[in-house]
PDB file of N, CA and C in Angstrom:
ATOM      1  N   UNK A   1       2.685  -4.111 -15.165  1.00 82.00           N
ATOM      2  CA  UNK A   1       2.790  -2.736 -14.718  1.00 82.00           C
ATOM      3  C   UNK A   1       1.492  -2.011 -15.028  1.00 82.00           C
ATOM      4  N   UNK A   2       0.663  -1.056 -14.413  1.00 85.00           N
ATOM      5  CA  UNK A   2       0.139  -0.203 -14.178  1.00 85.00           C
ATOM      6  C   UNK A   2       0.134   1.095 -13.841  1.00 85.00           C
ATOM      7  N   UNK A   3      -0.139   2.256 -14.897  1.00 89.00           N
ATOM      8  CA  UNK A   3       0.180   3.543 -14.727  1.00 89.00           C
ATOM      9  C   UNK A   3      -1.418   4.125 -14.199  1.00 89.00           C
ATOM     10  N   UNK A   4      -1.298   4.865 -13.717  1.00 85.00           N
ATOM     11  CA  UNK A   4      -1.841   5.550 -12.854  1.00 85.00           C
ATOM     12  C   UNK A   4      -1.836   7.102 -12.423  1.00 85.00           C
ATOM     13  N   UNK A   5      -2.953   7.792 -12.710  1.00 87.00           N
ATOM     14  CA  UNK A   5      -2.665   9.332 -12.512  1.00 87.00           C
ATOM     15  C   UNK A   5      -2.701   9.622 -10.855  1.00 87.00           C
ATOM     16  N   UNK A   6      -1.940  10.136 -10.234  1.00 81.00           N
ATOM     17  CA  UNK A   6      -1.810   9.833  -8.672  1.00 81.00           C
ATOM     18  C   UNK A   6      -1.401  11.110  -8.519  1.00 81.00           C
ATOM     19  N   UNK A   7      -2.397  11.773  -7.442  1.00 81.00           N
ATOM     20  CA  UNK A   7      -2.341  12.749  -7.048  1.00 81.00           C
ATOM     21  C   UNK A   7      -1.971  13.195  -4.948  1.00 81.00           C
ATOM     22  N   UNK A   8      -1.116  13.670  -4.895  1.00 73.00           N
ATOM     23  CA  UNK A   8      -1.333  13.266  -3.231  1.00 73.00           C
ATOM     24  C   UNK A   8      -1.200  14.916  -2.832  1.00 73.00           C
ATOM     25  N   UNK A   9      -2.241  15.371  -2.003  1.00 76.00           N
ATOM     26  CA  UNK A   9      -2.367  16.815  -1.271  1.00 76.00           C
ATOM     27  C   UNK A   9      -0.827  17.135  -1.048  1.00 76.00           C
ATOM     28  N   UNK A  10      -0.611  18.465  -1.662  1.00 76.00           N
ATOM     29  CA  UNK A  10       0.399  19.015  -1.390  1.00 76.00           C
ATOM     30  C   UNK A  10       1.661  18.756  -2.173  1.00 76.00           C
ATOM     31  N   UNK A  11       1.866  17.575  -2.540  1.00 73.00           N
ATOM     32  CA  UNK A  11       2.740  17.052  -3.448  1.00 73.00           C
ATOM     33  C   UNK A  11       3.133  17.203  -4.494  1.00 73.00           C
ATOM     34  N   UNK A  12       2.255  18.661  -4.903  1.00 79.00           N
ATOM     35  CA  UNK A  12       2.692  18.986  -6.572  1.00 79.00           C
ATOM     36  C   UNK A  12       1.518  18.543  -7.690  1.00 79.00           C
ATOM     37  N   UNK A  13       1.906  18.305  -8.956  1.00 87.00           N
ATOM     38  CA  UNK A  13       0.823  18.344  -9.539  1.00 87.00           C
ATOM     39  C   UNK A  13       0.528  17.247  -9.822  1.00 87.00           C
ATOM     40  N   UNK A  14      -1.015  16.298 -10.186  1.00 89.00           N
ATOM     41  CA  UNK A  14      -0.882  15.272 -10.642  1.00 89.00           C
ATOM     42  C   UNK A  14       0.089  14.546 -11.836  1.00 89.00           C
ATOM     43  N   UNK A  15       0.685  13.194 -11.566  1.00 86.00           N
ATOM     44  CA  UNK A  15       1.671  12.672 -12.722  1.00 86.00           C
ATOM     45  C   UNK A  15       0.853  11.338 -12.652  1.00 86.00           C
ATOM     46  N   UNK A  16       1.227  10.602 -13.852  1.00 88.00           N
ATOM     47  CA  UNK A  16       1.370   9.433 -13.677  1.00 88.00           C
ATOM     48  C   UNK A  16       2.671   8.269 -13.245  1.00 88.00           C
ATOM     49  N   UNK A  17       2.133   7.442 -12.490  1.00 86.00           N
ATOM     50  CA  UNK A  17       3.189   6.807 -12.233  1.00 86.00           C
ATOM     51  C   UNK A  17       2.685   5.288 -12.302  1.00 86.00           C
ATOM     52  N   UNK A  18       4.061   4.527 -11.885  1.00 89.00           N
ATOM     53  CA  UNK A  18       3.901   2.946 -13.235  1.00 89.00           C
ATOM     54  C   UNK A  18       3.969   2.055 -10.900  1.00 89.00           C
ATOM     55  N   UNK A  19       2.990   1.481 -11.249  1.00 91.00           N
ATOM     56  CA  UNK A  19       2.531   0.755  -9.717  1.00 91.00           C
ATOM     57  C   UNK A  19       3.077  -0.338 -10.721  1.00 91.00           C
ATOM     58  N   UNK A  20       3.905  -1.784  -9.811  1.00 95.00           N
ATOM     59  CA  UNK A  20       4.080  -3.031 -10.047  1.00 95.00           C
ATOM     60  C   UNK A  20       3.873  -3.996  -9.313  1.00 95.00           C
ATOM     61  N   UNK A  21       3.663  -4.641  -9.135  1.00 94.00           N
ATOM     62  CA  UNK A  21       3.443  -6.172  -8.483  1.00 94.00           C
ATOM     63  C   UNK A  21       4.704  -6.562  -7.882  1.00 94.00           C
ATOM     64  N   UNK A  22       5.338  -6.866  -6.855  1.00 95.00           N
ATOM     65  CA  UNK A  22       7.085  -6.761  -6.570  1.00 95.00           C
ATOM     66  C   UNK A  22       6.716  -8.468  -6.211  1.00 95.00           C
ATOM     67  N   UNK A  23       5.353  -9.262  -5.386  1.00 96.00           N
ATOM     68  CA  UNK A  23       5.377  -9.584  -4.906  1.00 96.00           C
ATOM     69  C   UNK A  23       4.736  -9.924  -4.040  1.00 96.00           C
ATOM     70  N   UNK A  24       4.758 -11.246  -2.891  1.00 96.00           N
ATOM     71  CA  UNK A  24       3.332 -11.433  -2.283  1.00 96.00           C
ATOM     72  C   UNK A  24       4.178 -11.548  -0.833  1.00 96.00           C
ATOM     73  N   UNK A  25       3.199 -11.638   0.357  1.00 93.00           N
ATOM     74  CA  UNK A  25       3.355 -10.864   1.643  1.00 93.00           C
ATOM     75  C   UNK A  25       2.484 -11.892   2.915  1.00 93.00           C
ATOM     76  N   UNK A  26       2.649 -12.453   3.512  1.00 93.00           N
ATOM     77  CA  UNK A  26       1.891 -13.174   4.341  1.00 93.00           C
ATOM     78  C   UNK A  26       1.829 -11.573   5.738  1.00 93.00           C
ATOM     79  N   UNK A  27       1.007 -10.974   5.912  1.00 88.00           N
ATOM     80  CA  UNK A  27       0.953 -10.000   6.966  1.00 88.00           C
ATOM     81  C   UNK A  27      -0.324 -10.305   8.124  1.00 88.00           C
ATOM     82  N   UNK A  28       0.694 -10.269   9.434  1.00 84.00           N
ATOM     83  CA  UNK A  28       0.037 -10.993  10.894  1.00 84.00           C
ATOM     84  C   UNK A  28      -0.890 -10.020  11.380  1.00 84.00           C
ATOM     85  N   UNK A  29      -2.160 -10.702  10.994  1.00 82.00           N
ATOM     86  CA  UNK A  29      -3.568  -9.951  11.766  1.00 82.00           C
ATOM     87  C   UNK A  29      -4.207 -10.391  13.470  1.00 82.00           C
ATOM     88  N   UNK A  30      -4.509  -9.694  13.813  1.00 78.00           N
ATOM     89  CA  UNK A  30      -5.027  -9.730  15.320  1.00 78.00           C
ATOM     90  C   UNK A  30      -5.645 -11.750  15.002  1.00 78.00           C
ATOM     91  N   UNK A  31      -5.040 -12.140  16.349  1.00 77.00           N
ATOM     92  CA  UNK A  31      -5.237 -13.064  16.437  1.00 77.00           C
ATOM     93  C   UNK A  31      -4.314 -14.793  15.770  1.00 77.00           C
ATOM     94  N   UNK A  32      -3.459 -13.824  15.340  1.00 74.00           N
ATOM     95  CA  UNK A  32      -2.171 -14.609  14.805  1.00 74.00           C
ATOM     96  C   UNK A  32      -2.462 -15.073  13.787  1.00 74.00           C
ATOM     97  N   UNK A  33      -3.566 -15.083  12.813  1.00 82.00           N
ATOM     98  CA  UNK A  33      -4.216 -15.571  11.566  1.00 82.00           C
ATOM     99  C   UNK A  33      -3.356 -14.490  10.215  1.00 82.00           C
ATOM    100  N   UNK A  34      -2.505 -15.431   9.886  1.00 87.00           N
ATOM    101  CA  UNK A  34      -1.799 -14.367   8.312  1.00 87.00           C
ATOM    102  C   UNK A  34      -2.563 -14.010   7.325  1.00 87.00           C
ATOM    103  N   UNK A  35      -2.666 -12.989   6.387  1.00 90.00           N
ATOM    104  CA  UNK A  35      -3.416 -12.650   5.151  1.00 90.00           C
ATOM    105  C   UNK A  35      -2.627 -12.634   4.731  1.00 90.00           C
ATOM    106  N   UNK A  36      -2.610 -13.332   3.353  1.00 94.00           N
ATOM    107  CA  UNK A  36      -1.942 -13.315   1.803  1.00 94.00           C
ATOM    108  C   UNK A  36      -2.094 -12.481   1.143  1.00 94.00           C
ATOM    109  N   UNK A  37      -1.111 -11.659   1.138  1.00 94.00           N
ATOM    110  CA  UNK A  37      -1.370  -9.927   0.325  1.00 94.00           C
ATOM    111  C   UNK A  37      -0.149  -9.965  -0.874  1.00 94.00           C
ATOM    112  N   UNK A  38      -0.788  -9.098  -2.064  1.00 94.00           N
ATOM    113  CA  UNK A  38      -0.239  -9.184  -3.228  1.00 94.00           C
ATOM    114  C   UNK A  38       0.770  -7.892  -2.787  1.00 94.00           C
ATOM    115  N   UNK A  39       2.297  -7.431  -3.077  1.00 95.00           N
ATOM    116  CA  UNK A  39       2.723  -6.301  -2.247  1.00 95.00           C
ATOM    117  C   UNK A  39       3.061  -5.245  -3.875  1.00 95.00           C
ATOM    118  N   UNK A  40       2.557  -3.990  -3.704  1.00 94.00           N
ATOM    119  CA  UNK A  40       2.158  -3.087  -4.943  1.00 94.00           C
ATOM    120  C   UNK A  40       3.110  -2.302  -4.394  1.00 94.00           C
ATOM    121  N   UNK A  41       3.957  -1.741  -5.457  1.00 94.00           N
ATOM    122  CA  UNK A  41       4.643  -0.922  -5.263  1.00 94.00           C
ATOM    123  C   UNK A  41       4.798   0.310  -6.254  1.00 94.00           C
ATOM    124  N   UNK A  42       5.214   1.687  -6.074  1.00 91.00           N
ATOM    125  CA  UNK A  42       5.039   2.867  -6.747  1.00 91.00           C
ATOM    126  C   UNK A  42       6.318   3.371  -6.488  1.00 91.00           C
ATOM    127  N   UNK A  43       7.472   4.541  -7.276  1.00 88.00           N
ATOM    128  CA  UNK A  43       8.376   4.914  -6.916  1.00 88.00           C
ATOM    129  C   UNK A  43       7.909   6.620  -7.675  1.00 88.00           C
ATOM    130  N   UNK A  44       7.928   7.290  -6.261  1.00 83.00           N
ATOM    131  CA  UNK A  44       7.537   8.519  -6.740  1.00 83.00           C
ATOM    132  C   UNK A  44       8.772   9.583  -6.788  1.00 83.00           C
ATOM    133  N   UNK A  45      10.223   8.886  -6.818  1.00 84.00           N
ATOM    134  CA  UNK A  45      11.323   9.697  -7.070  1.00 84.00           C
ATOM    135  C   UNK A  45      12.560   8.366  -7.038  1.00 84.00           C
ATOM    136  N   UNK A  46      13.526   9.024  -7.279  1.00 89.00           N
ATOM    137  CA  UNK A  46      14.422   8.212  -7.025  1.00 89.00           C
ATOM    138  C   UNK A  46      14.993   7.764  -5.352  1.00 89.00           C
ATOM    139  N   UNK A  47      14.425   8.493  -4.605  1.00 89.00           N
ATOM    140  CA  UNK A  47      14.157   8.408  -3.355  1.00 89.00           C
ATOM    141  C   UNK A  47      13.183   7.929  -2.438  1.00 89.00           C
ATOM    142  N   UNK A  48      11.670   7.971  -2.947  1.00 89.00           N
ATOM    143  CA  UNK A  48      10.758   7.933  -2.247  1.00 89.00           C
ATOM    144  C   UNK A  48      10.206   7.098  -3.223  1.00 89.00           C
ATOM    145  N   UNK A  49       9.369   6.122  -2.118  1.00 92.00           N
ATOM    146  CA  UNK A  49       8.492   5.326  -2.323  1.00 92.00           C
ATOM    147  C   UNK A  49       8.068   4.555  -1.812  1.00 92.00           C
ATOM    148  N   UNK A  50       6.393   3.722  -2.447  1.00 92.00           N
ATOM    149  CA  UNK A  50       5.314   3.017  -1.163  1.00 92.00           C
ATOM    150  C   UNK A  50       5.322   1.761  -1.675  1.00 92.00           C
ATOM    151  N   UNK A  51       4.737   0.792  -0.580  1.00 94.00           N
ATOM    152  CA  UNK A  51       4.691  -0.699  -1.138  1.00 94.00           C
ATOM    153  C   UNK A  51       2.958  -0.435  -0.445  1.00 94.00           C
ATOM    154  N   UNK A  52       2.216  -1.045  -0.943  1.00 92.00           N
ATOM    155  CA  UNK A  52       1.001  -1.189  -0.645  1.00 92.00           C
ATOM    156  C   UNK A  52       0.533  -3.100  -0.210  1.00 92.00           C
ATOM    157  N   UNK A  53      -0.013  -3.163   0.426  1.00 92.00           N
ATOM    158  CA  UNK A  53      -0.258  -4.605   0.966  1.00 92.00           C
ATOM    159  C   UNK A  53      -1.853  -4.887   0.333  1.00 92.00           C
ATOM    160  N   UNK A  54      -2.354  -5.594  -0.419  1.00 92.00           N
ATOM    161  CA  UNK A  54      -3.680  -6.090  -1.072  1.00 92.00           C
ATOM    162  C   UNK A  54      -4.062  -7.666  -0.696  1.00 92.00           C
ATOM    163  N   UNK A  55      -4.960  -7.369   0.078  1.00 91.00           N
ATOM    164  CA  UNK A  55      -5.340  -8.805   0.464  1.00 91.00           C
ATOM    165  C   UNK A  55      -6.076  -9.845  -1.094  1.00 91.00           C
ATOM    166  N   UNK A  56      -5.199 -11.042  -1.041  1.00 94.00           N
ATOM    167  CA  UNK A  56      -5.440 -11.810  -2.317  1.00 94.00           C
ATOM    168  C   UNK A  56      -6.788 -12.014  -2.558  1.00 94.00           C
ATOM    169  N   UNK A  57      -7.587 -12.147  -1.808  1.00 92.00           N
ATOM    170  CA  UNK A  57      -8.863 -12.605  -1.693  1.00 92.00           C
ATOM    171  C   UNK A  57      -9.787 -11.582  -1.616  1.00 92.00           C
ATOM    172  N   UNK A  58      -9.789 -10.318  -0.525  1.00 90.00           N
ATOM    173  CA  UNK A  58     -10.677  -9.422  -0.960  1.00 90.00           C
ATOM    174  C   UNK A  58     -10.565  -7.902  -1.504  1.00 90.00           C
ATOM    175  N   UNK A  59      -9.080  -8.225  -2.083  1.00 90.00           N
ATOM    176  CA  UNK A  59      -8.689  -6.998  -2.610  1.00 90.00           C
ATOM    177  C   UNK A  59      -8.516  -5.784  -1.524  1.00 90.00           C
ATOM    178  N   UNK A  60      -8.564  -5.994  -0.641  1.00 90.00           N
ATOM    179  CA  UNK A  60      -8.441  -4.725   0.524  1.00 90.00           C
ATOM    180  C   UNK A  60      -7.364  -4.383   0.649  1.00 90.00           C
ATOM    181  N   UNK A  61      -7.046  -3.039   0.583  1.00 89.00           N
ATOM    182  CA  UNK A  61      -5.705  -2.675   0.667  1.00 89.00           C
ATOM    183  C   UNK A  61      -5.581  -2.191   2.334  1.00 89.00           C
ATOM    184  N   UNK A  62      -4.790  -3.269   2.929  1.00 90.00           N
ATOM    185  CA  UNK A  62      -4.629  -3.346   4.773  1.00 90.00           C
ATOM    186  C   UNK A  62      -3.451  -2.566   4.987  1.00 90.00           C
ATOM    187  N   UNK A  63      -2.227  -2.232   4.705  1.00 90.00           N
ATOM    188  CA  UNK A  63      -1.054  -1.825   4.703  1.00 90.00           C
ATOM    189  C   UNK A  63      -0.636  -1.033   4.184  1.00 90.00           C
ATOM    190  N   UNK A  64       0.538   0.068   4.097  1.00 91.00           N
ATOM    191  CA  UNK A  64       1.373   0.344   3.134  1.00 91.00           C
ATOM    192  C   UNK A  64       2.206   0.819   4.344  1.00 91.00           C
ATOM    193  N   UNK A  65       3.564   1.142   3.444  1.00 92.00           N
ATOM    194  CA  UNK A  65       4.818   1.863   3.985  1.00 92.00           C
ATOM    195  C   UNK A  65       5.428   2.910   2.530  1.00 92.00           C
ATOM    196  N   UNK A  66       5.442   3.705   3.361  1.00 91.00           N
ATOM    197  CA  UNK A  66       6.015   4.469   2.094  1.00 91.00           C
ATOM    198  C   UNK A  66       7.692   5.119   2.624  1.00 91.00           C
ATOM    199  N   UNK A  67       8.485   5.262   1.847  1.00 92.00           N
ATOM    200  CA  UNK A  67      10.056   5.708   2.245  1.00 92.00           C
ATOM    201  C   UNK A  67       9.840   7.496   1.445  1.00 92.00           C
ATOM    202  N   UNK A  68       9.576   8.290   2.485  1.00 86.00           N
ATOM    203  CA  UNK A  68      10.161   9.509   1.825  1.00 86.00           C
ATOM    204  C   UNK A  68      11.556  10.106   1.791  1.00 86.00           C
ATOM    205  N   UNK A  69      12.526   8.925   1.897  1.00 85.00           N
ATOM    206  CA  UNK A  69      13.980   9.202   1.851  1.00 85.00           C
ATOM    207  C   UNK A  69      14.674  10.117   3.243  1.00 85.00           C
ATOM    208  N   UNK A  70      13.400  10.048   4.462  1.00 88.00           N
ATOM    209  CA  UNK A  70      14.023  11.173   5.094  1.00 88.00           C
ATOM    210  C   UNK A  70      13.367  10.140   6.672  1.00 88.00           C
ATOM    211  N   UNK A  71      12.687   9.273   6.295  1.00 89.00           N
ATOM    212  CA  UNK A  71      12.335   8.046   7.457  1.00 89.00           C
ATOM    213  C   UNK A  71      10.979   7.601   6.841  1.00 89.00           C
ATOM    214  N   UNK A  72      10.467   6.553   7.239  1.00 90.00           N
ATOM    215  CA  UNK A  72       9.141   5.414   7.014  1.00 90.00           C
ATOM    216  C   UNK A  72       7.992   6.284   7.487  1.00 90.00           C
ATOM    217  N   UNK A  73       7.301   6.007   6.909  1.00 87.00           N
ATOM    218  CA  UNK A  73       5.743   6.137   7.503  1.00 87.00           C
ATOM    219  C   UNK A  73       4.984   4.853   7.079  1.00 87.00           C
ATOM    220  N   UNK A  74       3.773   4.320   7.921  1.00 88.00           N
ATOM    221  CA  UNK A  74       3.788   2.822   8.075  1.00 88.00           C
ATOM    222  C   UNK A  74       2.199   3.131   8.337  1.00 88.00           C
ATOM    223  N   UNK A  75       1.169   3.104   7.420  1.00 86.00           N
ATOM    224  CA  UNK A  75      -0.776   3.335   7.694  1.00 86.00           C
ATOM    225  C   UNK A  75      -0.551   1.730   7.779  1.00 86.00           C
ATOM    226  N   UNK A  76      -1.933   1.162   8.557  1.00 85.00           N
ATOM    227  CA  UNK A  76      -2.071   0.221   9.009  1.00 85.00           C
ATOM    228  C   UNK A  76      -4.049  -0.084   9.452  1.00 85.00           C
ATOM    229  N   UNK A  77      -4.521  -0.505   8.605  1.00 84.00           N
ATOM    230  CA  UNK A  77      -5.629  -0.388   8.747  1.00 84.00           C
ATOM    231  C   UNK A  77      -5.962  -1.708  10.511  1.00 84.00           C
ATOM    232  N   UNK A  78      -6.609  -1.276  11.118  1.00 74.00           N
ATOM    233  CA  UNK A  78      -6.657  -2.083  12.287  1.00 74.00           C
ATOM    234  C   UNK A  78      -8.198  -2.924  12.625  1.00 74.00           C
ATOM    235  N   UNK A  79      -7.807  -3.972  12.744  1.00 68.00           N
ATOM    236  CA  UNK A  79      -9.154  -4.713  12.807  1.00 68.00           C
ATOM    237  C   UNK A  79     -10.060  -4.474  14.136  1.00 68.00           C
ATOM    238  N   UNK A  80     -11.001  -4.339  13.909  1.00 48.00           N
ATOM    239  CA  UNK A  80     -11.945  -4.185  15.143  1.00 48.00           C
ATOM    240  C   UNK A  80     -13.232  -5.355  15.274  1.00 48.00           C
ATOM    241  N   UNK A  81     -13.218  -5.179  16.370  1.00 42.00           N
ATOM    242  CA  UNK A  81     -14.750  -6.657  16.424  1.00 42.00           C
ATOM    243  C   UNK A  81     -16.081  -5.664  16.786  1.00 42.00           C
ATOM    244  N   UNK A  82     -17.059  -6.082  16.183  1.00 45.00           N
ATOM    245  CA  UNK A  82     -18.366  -4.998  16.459  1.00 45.00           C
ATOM    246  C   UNK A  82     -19.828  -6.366  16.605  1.00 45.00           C
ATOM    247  N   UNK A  83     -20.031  -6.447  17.740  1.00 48.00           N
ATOM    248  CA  UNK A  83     -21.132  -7.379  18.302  1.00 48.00           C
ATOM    249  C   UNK A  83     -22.477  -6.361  17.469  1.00 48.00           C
ATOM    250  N   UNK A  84     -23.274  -7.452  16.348  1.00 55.00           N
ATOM    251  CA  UNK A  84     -24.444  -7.383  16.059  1.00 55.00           C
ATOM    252  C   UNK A  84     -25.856  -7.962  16.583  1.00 55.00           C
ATOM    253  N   UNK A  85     -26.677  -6.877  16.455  1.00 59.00           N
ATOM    254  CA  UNK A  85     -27.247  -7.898  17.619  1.00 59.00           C
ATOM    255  C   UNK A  85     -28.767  -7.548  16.822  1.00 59.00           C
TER     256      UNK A  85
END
């Protein structure tokens, strides 16, 4: 477990809260290739709360879903291709 001072706009005042490890996540990236993500989770009430998706390998956090007890919200970082030239 990991506590953490977590602050989110609008939400009141900063607290700490205890992030855990629930678990790991195979999540389908463009091109049908899975990433192995560690899945982090936070409970910011007895109602609400996020799972975060961390890729095993480069630590990138690609995902989350968070439950504000009232429906999902689902960020999704999206891969793009950029020709260097």
């Amino acid at each position: 477990t990991l506590y953490l001072n977590f602050y989110h706009p609008g939400g009141g005042k900063p607290a700490f809260y205890a992030y855990q490890v629930t678990g790991s996540e195979k999540v389908a990236a463009i091109g049908g290739k899975p990433i192995d993500c560690w899945k982090l989770r936070i409970d910011y009430s007895p109602v609400a709360h996020a799972t975060f998706f961390i890729t095993k390998d480069s630590k990138e956090l690609i995902k989350m879903e968070e439950d504000f007890g009232q429906g999902v919200l689902y960020n999704v970082k999206l891969a793009t291709t950029v020709s260097i030239k």
